[in-house]
PDB file of C-alpha atoms in Angstrom:
ATOM      1  CA  UNK K   1       0.232  -0.016  -0.015  1.00  0.00           C
ATOM      2  CA  UNK K   2       0.990   3.348  -0.473  1.00  0.00           C
ATOM      3  CA  UNK K   3       1.932   5.449   2.193  1.00  0.00           C
ATOM      4  CA  UNK K   4       3.718   8.854   3.400  1.00  0.00           C
ATOM      5  CA  UNK K   5       5.417   8.681   6.863  1.00  0.00           C
ATOM      6  CA  UNK K   6       6.559  11.573   9.307  1.00  0.00           C
ATOM      7  CA  UNK K   7       8.134   9.681  12.381  1.00  0.00           C
ATOM      8  CA  UNK K   8       7.931  12.563  14.732  1.00  0.00           C
ATOM      9  CA  UNK K   9       4.717  13.878  15.931  1.00  0.00           C
ATOM     10  CA  UNK K  10       6.609  16.708  16.964  1.00  0.00           C
ATOM     11  CA  UNK K  11      10.098  18.357  16.756  1.00  0.00           C
ATOM     12  CA  UNK K  12      11.231  21.036  19.320  1.00  0.00           C
ATOM     13  CA  UNK K  13      14.288  23.509  18.068  1.00  0.00           C
ATOM     14  CA  UNK K  14      15.679  26.498  19.513  1.00  0.00           C
ATOM     15  CA  UNK K  15      15.286  29.644  17.717  1.00  0.00           C
ATOM     16  CA  UNK K  16      18.063  30.292  15.486  1.00  0.00           C
ATOM     17  CA  UNK K  17      19.222  26.832  15.129  1.00  0.00           C
ATOM     18  CA  UNK K  18      18.622  24.691  12.123  1.00  0.00           C
ATOM     19  CA  UNK K  19      15.411  22.529  11.799  1.00  0.00           C
ATOM     20  CA  UNK K  20      14.601  19.161  10.020  1.00  0.00           C
ATOM     21  CA  UNK K  21      11.292  17.717   9.501  1.00  0.00           C
ATOM     22  CA  UNK K  22      11.278  14.088   8.483  1.00  0.00           C
ATOM     23  CA  UNK K  23       9.293  12.320   5.180  1.00  0.00           C
ATOM     24  CA  UNK K  24       9.650   9.175   3.803  1.00  0.00           C
ATOM     25  CA  UNK K  25       7.229   7.548   1.367  1.00  0.00           C
ATOM     26  CA  UNK K  26       6.508   4.352  -0.106  1.00  0.00           C
ATOM     27  CA  UNK K  27       4.930   5.149  -3.891  1.00  0.00           C
ATOM     28  CA  UNK K  28       6.029   3.444  -6.741  1.00  0.00           C
ATOM     29  CA  UNK K  29       7.243   5.473  -9.694  1.00  0.00           C
ATOM     30  CA  UNK K  30       8.185   8.829  -9.635  1.00  0.00           C
ATOM     31  CA  UNK K  31       6.140  10.939  -7.589  1.00  0.00           C
ATOM     32  CA  UNK K  32       5.433  14.578  -7.138  1.00  0.00           C
ATOM     33  CA  UNK K  33       6.420  15.697  -3.717  1.00  0.00           C
ATOM     34  CA  UNK K  34       4.911  18.514  -1.612  1.00  0.00           C
ATOM     35  CA  UNK K  35       5.481  20.108   1.754  1.00  0.00           C
ATOM     36  CA  UNK K  36       2.524  21.976   3.170  1.00  0.00           C
ATOM     37  CA  UNK K  37       2.182  24.082   6.677  1.00  0.00           C
ATOM     38  CA  UNK K  38      -1.003  24.673   8.395  1.00  0.00           C
ATOM     39  CA  UNK K  39      -1.573  27.285  11.106  1.00  0.00           C
ATOM     40  CA  UNK K  40      -4.148  26.844  13.637  1.00  0.00           C
ATOM     41  CA  UNK K  41      -7.834  26.514  12.123  1.00  0.00           C
ATOM     42  CA  UNK K  42      -6.103  27.467   8.969  1.00  0.00           C
ATOM     43  CA  UNK K  43      -5.999  25.487   5.798  1.00  0.00           C
ATOM     44  CA  UNK K  44      -2.838  24.443   4.419  1.00  0.00           C
ATOM     45  CA  UNK K  45      -0.170  26.826   2.819  1.00  0.00           C
ATOM     46  CA  UNK K  46       2.036  25.381   0.159  1.00  0.00           C
ATOM     47  CA  UNK K  47       5.888  25.587   1.129  1.00  0.00           C
ATOM     48  CA  UNK K  48       7.501  23.920  -1.661  1.00  0.00           C
ATOM     49  CA  UNK K  49       7.163  20.884  -4.167  1.00  0.00           C
ATOM     50  CA  UNK K  50       9.807  18.698  -5.934  1.00  0.00           C
ATOM     51  CA  UNK K  51       8.686  16.956  -9.614  1.00  0.00           C
ATOM     52  CA  UNK K  52      12.057  16.527 -11.076  1.00  0.00           C
ATOM     53  CA  UNK K  53      15.333  18.228 -11.744  1.00  0.00           C
ATOM     54  CA  UNK K  54      17.661  19.345  -8.648  1.00  0.00           C
ATOM     55  CA  UNK K  55      17.358  17.357  -5.768  1.00  0.00           C
ATOM     56  CA  UNK K  56      17.327  20.523  -3.262  1.00  0.00           C
ATOM     57  CA  UNK K  57      14.440  22.247  -3.468  1.00  0.00           C
ATOM     58  CA  UNK K  58      13.869  25.930  -2.095  1.00  0.00           C
ATOM     59  CA  UNK K  59      10.235  27.224  -1.284  1.00  0.00           C
ATOM     60  CA  UNK K  60       8.719  29.748   0.869  1.00  0.00           C
ATOM     61  CA  UNK K  61       9.360  31.418   4.218  1.00  0.00           C
ATOM     62  CA  UNK K  62      13.437  30.337   3.651  1.00  0.00           C
ATOM     63  CA  UNK K  63      12.481  26.797   3.726  1.00  0.00           C
ATOM     64  CA  UNK K  64      13.972  23.897   1.470  1.00  0.00           C
ATOM     65  CA  UNK K  65      13.652  19.898   1.162  1.00  0.00           C
ATOM     66  CA  UNK K  66      16.292  17.733  -0.340  1.00  0.00           C
ATOM     67  CA  UNK K  67      14.966  14.727  -2.489  1.00  0.00           C
ATOM     68  CA  UNK K  68      16.523  11.350  -1.796  1.00  0.00           C
ATOM     69  CA  UNK K  69      15.537   9.002  -4.378  1.00  0.00           C
ATOM     70  CA  UNK K  70      17.331   6.088  -2.898  1.00  0.00           C
ATOM     71  CA  UNK K  71      16.056   6.713   0.771  1.00  0.00           C
ATOM     72  CA  UNK K  72      12.456   7.594  -0.327  1.00  0.00           C
ATOM     73  CA  UNK K  73      12.811  10.909   1.576  1.00  0.00           C
ATOM     74  CA  UNK K  74      11.822  14.215   1.218  1.00  0.00           C
ATOM     75  CA  UNK K  75      13.092  16.177   4.354  1.00  0.00           C
ATOM     76  CA  UNK K  76      12.157  19.665   5.073  1.00  0.00           C
ATOM     77  CA  UNK K  77      14.896  21.864   6.451  1.00  0.00           C
ATOM     78  CA  UNK K  78      15.751  25.527   7.455  1.00  0.00           C
ATOM     79  CA  UNK K  79      18.879  27.018   8.314  1.00  0.00           C
ATOM     80  CA  UNK K  80      17.578  29.258  11.108  1.00  0.00           C
ATOM     81  CA  UNK K  81      14.527  28.623  12.893  1.00  0.00           C
ATOM     82  CA  UNK K  82      12.155  31.591  13.928  1.00  0.00           C
ATOM     83  CA  UNK K  83       9.267  31.063  16.464  1.00  0.00           C
ATOM     84  CA  UNK K  84       6.822  32.172  13.633  1.00  0.00           C
ATOM     85  CA  UNK K  85       7.699  28.671  12.054  1.00  0.00           C
ATOM     86  CA  UNK K  86       5.916  27.055  14.657  1.00  0.00           C
ATOM     87  CA  UNK K  87       2.834  25.224  13.029  1.00  0.00           C
ATOM     88  CA  UNK K  88       1.757  22.026  11.811  1.00  0.00           C
ATOM     89  CA  UNK K  89       3.867  20.432   9.034  1.00  0.00           C
ATOM     90  CA  UNK K  90       2.338  18.404   6.276  1.00  0.00           C
ATOM     91  CA  UNK K  91       4.319  16.343   3.962  1.00  0.00           C
ATOM     92  CA  UNK K  92       2.207  14.894   0.809  1.00  0.00           C
ATOM     93  CA  UNK K  93       2.958  12.656  -2.090  1.00  0.00           C
ATOM     94  CA  UNK K  94       1.436  12.759  -5.449  1.00  0.00           C
ATOM     95  CA  UNK K  95       2.029   9.097  -7.241  1.00  0.00           C
ATOM     96  CA  UNK K  96       0.213  10.336 -10.614  1.00  0.00           C
ATOM     97  CA  UNK K  97       0.992  14.047 -10.091  1.00  0.00           C
ATOM     98  CA  UNK K  98      -0.327  17.096  -8.223  1.00  0.00           C
ATOM     99  CA  UNK K  99      -3.931  15.423  -7.947  1.00  0.00           C
ATOM    100  CA  UNK K 100      -5.014  12.254  -5.449  1.00  0.00           C
ATOM    101  CA  UNK K 101      -2.102  13.617  -2.757  1.00  0.00           C
ATOM    102  CA  UNK K 102      -1.560  11.109  -0.062  1.00  0.00           C
ATOM    103  CA  UNK K 103      -0.546  13.137   3.273  1.00  0.00           C
ATOM    104  CA  UNK K 104       1.517  12.045   6.109  1.00  0.00           C
ATOM    105  CA  UNK K 105       0.395  12.311   9.706  1.00  0.00           C
ATOM    106  CA  UNK K 106       1.948  15.849  10.342  1.00  0.00           C
ATOM    107  CA  UNK K 107       4.646  16.793  12.502  1.00  0.00           C
ATOM    108  CA  UNK K 108       4.028  19.768  14.870  1.00  0.00           C
ATOM    109  CA  UNK K 109       7.092  21.981  14.788  1.00  0.00           C
ATOM    110  CA  UNK K 110       7.675  24.053  18.245  1.00  0.00           C
ATOM    111  CA  UNK K 111      10.309  26.582  17.947  1.00  0.00           C
ATOM    112  CA  UNK K 112      11.255  28.097  21.478  1.00  0.00           C
ATOM    113  CA  UNK K 113      12.608  31.303  22.018  1.00  0.00           C
TER     114      UNK K 113
ATOM    115  CA  UNK N   1      -1.112  34.369  -6.458  1.00  0.00           C
ATOM    116  CA  UNK N   2      -3.018  30.880  -6.639  1.00  0.00           C
ATOM    117  CA  UNK N   3      -5.245  31.940  -3.821  1.00  0.00           C
ATOM    118  CA  UNK N   4      -8.351  29.781  -2.884  1.00  0.00           C
ATOM    119  CA  UNK N   5     -11.256  30.862  -0.569  1.00  0.00           C
ATOM    120  CA  UNK N   6     -13.827  29.289   1.272  1.00  0.00           C
ATOM    121  CA  UNK N   7     -17.100  30.349   2.381  1.00  0.00           C
ATOM    122  CA  UNK N   8     -18.295  30.144   5.370  1.00  0.00           C
ATOM    123  CA  UNK N   9     -15.188  29.949   7.249  1.00  0.00           C
ATOM    124  CA  UNK N  10     -17.383  28.065  10.331  1.00  0.00           C
ATOM    125  CA  UNK N  11     -21.037  27.130  10.395  1.00  0.00           C
ATOM    126  CA  UNK N  12     -23.352  25.606  13.110  1.00  0.00           C
ATOM    127  CA  UNK N  13     -26.473  24.100  12.110  1.00  0.00           C
ATOM    128  CA  UNK N  14     -29.098  21.646  13.802  1.00  0.00           C
ATOM    129  CA  UNK N  15     -29.011  17.985  13.017  1.00  0.00           C
ATOM    130  CA  UNK N  16     -30.990  17.116  10.086  1.00  0.00           C
ATOM    131  CA  UNK N  17     -30.301  20.779   7.893  1.00  0.00           C
ATOM    132  CA  UNK N  18     -28.322  20.783   5.022  1.00  0.00           C
ATOM    133  CA  UNK N  19     -24.960  22.981   4.832  1.00  0.00           C
ATOM    134  CA  UNK N  20     -23.768  24.075   1.364  1.00  0.00           C
ATOM    135  CA  UNK N  21     -19.697  25.166   1.750  1.00  0.00           C
ATOM    136  CA  UNK N  22     -18.196  27.263  -1.490  1.00  0.00           C
ATOM    137  CA  UNK N  23     -14.736  26.954  -2.541  1.00  0.00           C
ATOM    138  CA  UNK N  24     -13.815  29.684  -5.224  1.00  0.00           C
ATOM    139  CA  UNK N  25      -9.941  29.895  -6.913  1.00  0.00           C
ATOM    140  CA  UNK N  26     -10.037  33.514  -6.853  1.00  0.00           C
ATOM    141  CA  UNK N  27      -6.984  34.352  -9.281  1.00  0.00           C
ATOM    142  CA  UNK N  28      -6.683  31.353 -11.594  1.00  0.00           C
ATOM    143  CA  UNK N  29      -9.077  28.887 -13.270  1.00  0.00           C
ATOM    144  CA  UNK N  30      -9.404  25.215 -11.629  1.00  0.00           C
ATOM    145  CA  UNK N  31     -10.381  22.510 -13.646  1.00  0.00           C
ATOM    146  CA  UNK N  32     -10.230  20.212 -10.719  1.00  0.00           C
ATOM    147  CA  UNK N  33     -10.982  20.754  -7.184  1.00  0.00           C
ATOM    148  CA  UNK N  34     -10.498  18.731  -4.019  1.00  0.00           C
ATOM    149  CA  UNK N  35     -12.830  18.502  -1.200  1.00  0.00           C
ATOM    150  CA  UNK N  36     -10.726  17.355   2.210  1.00  0.00           C
ATOM    151  CA  UNK N  37     -11.961  16.257   5.733  1.00  0.00           C
ATOM    152  CA  UNK N  38      -9.666  16.821   8.719  1.00  0.00           C
ATOM    153  CA  UNK N  39     -10.579  15.428  12.081  1.00  0.00           C
ATOM    154  CA  UNK N  40      -8.933  17.107  15.143  1.00  0.00           C
ATOM    155  CA  UNK N  41      -5.290  16.349  15.546  1.00  0.00           C
ATOM    156  CA  UNK N  42      -5.252  14.349  12.516  1.00  0.00           C
ATOM    157  CA  UNK N  43      -4.211  14.220   8.921  1.00  0.00           C
ATOM    158  CA  UNK N  44      -6.551  15.233   5.766  1.00  0.00           C
ATOM    159  CA  UNK N  45      -8.373  12.940   4.455  1.00  0.00           C
ATOM    160  CA  UNK N  46      -9.535  13.065   0.784  1.00  0.00           C
ATOM    161  CA  UNK N  47     -13.590  12.903   0.245  1.00  0.00           C
ATOM    162  CA  UNK N  48     -13.799  13.705  -3.488  1.00  0.00           C
ATOM    163  CA  UNK N  49     -12.497  15.380  -6.634  1.00  0.00           C
ATOM    164  CA  UNK N  50     -14.354  17.615  -8.195  1.00  0.00           C
ATOM    165  CA  UNK N  51     -14.423  18.339 -12.137  1.00  0.00           C
ATOM    166  CA  UNK N  52     -15.765  21.453 -13.760  1.00  0.00           C
ATOM    167  CA  UNK N  53     -18.758  20.163 -15.969  1.00  0.00           C
ATOM    168  CA  UNK N  54     -18.648  16.504 -14.653  1.00  0.00           C
ATOM    169  CA  UNK N  55     -19.559  14.202 -11.741  1.00  0.00           C
ATOM    170  CA  UNK N  56     -17.443  14.339  -9.111  1.00  0.00           C
ATOM    171  CA  UNK N  57     -15.447  11.043  -7.810  1.00  0.00           C
ATOM    172  CA  UNK N  58     -15.788   9.968  -4.473  1.00  0.00           C
ATOM    173  CA  UNK N  59     -13.226   8.150  -2.360  1.00  0.00           C
ATOM    174  CA  UNK N  60     -14.265   4.802  -0.812  1.00  0.00           C
ATOM    175  CA  UNK N  61     -16.353   4.950   2.063  1.00  0.00           C
ATOM    176  CA  UNK N  62     -17.482   8.431   1.264  1.00  0.00           C
ATOM    177  CA  UNK N  63     -21.325   8.633   1.124  1.00  0.00           C
ATOM    178  CA  UNK N  64     -22.077  10.669  -2.348  1.00  0.00           C
ATOM    179  CA  UNK N  65     -25.590  11.045  -1.542  1.00  0.00           C
ATOM    180  CA  UNK N  66     -24.617  12.895   1.555  1.00  0.00           C
ATOM    181  CA  UNK N  67     -22.070  15.006   0.604  1.00  0.00           C
ATOM    182  CA  UNK N  68     -23.001  16.648  -2.687  1.00  0.00           C
ATOM    183  CA  UNK N  69     -20.377  18.133  -5.071  1.00  0.00           C
ATOM    184  CA  UNK N  70     -21.299  20.475  -7.813  1.00  0.00           C
ATOM    185  CA  UNK N  71     -18.411  22.019  -9.677  1.00  0.00           C
ATOM    186  CA  UNK N  72     -20.123  24.645 -12.255  1.00  0.00           C
ATOM    187  CA  UNK N  73     -17.496  26.602 -12.943  1.00  0.00           C
ATOM    188  CA  UNK N  74     -13.757  26.695 -13.280  1.00  0.00           C
ATOM    189  CA  UNK N  75     -13.858  29.083 -10.269  1.00  0.00           C
ATOM    190  CA  UNK N  76     -16.340  27.472  -8.029  1.00  0.00           C
ATOM    191  CA  UNK N  77     -16.977  24.259  -6.670  1.00  0.00           C
ATOM    192  CA  UNK N  78     -19.522  23.563  -3.642  1.00  0.00           C
ATOM    193  CA  UNK N  79     -20.092  21.033  -1.163  1.00  0.00           C
ATOM    194  CA  UNK N  80     -23.104  20.228   0.673  1.00  0.00           C
ATOM    195  CA  UNK N  81     -23.708  18.105   3.805  1.00  0.00           C
ATOM    196  CA  UNK N  82     -27.299  17.050   3.282  1.00  0.00           C
ATOM    197  CA  UNK N  83     -29.096  16.169   6.432  1.00  0.00           C
ATOM    198  CA  UNK N  84     -26.553  16.871   8.882  1.00  0.00           C
ATOM    199  CA  UNK N  85     -25.567  14.955  12.015  1.00  0.00           C
ATOM    200  CA  UNK N  86     -23.255  15.361  14.875  1.00  0.00           C
ATOM    201  CA  UNK N  87     -20.683  12.954  13.512  1.00  0.00           C
ATOM    202  CA  UNK N  88     -20.373  15.351  10.288  1.00  0.00           C
ATOM    203  CA  UNK N  89     -19.032  17.946  12.540  1.00  0.00           C
ATOM    204  CA  UNK N  90     -15.497  18.581  11.295  1.00  0.00           C
ATOM    205  CA  UNK N  91     -12.897  21.013   9.362  1.00  0.00           C
ATOM    206  CA  UNK N  92     -13.811  20.923   5.890  1.00  0.00           C
ATOM    207  CA  UNK N  93     -11.095  22.032   3.591  1.00  0.00           C
ATOM    208  CA  UNK N  94     -11.088  22.423  -0.223  1.00  0.00           C
ATOM    209  CA  UNK N  95      -8.113  22.852  -2.739  1.00  0.00           C
ATOM    210  CA  UNK N  96      -7.830  23.976  -6.404  1.00  0.00           C
ATOM    211  CA  UNK N  97      -5.174  22.384  -8.706  1.00  0.00           C
ATOM    212  CA  UNK N  98      -3.242  24.472 -10.735  1.00  0.00           C
ATOM    213  CA  UNK N  99      -2.292  22.821 -14.011  1.00  0.00           C
ATOM    214  CA  UNK N 100       0.697  23.611 -16.390  1.00  0.00           C
ATOM    215  CA  UNK N 101       4.221  24.327 -16.570  1.00  0.00           C
ATOM    216  CA  UNK N 102       5.897  24.978 -13.047  1.00  0.00           C
ATOM    217  CA  UNK N 103       2.358  24.669 -11.607  1.00  0.00           C
ATOM    218  CA  UNK N 104       0.841  21.288 -11.009  1.00  0.00           C
ATOM    219  CA  UNK N 105       0.266  22.327  -7.605  1.00  0.00           C
ATOM    220  CA  UNK N 106      -3.065  22.007  -4.910  1.00  0.00           C
ATOM    221  CA  UNK N 107      -3.656  25.514  -3.496  1.00  0.00           C
ATOM    222  CA  UNK N 108      -5.821  24.789  -0.405  1.00  0.00           C
ATOM    223  CA  UNK N 109      -9.016  27.488   1.166  1.00  0.00           C
ATOM    224  CA  UNK N 110      -8.654  28.347   4.727  1.00  0.00           C
ATOM    225  CA  UNK N 111     -11.258  25.740   5.469  1.00  0.00           C
ATOM    226  CA  UNK N 112     -14.833  25.514   7.194  1.00  0.00           C
ATOM    227  CA  UNK N 113     -15.342  24.500  10.785  1.00  0.00           C
ATOM    228  CA  UNK N 114     -18.841  22.450  10.415  1.00  0.00           C
ATOM    229  CA  UNK N 115     -20.695  22.291  14.417  1.00  0.00           C
ATOM    230  CA  UNK N 116     -23.682  20.425  13.891  1.00  0.00           C
ATOM    231  CA  UNK N 117     -25.809  20.201  17.175  1.00  0.00           C
TER     232      UNK N 117
END
């Protein structure tokens, strides 16, 4: 069965430190990969995506993600975390493109001053 | 660009009534829109895929007669929860697909919180 795993329910990081939110997937073929962020009682905001090309993708708000085909991973990273980055982050995979996305369970990022 | 709106942002209704939620793509045309449901502290569950001018495709386990979807134009899709019951209370989120070129991305609305009393 196709699936997306976000192994950490919560990630805690101090402001100014680098952050990583992990995502691995089990999907055949060459899926589209996405990261979205959700603030309380809000919809999802698109951060970045990988379809093809460079393995390192840069997105909104200073976030980037690295696609690793051999490890089937697409970890989200940011060099220096801000308190305002605290939110719920979802990894999503589209086996056939951008539609019919499979979402991970979400990882709550808490950035402490 | 790529803004999606939803209306209303929250709604409270009595059991047995119907509620309509609108999803609009404000600055692009979306031939495909998606409806999701999110339970507290859980991920998004795709309910259905809505294609402009045709019938929606529902995911397994989603009652099409209960969750009526209409996609009458390239910028508007509606979800009607018919004969709502307390177990239908949830956060409903729509998204619109922008295709072509560097797009091919789903952009999400702000969500609608439905509470059925």
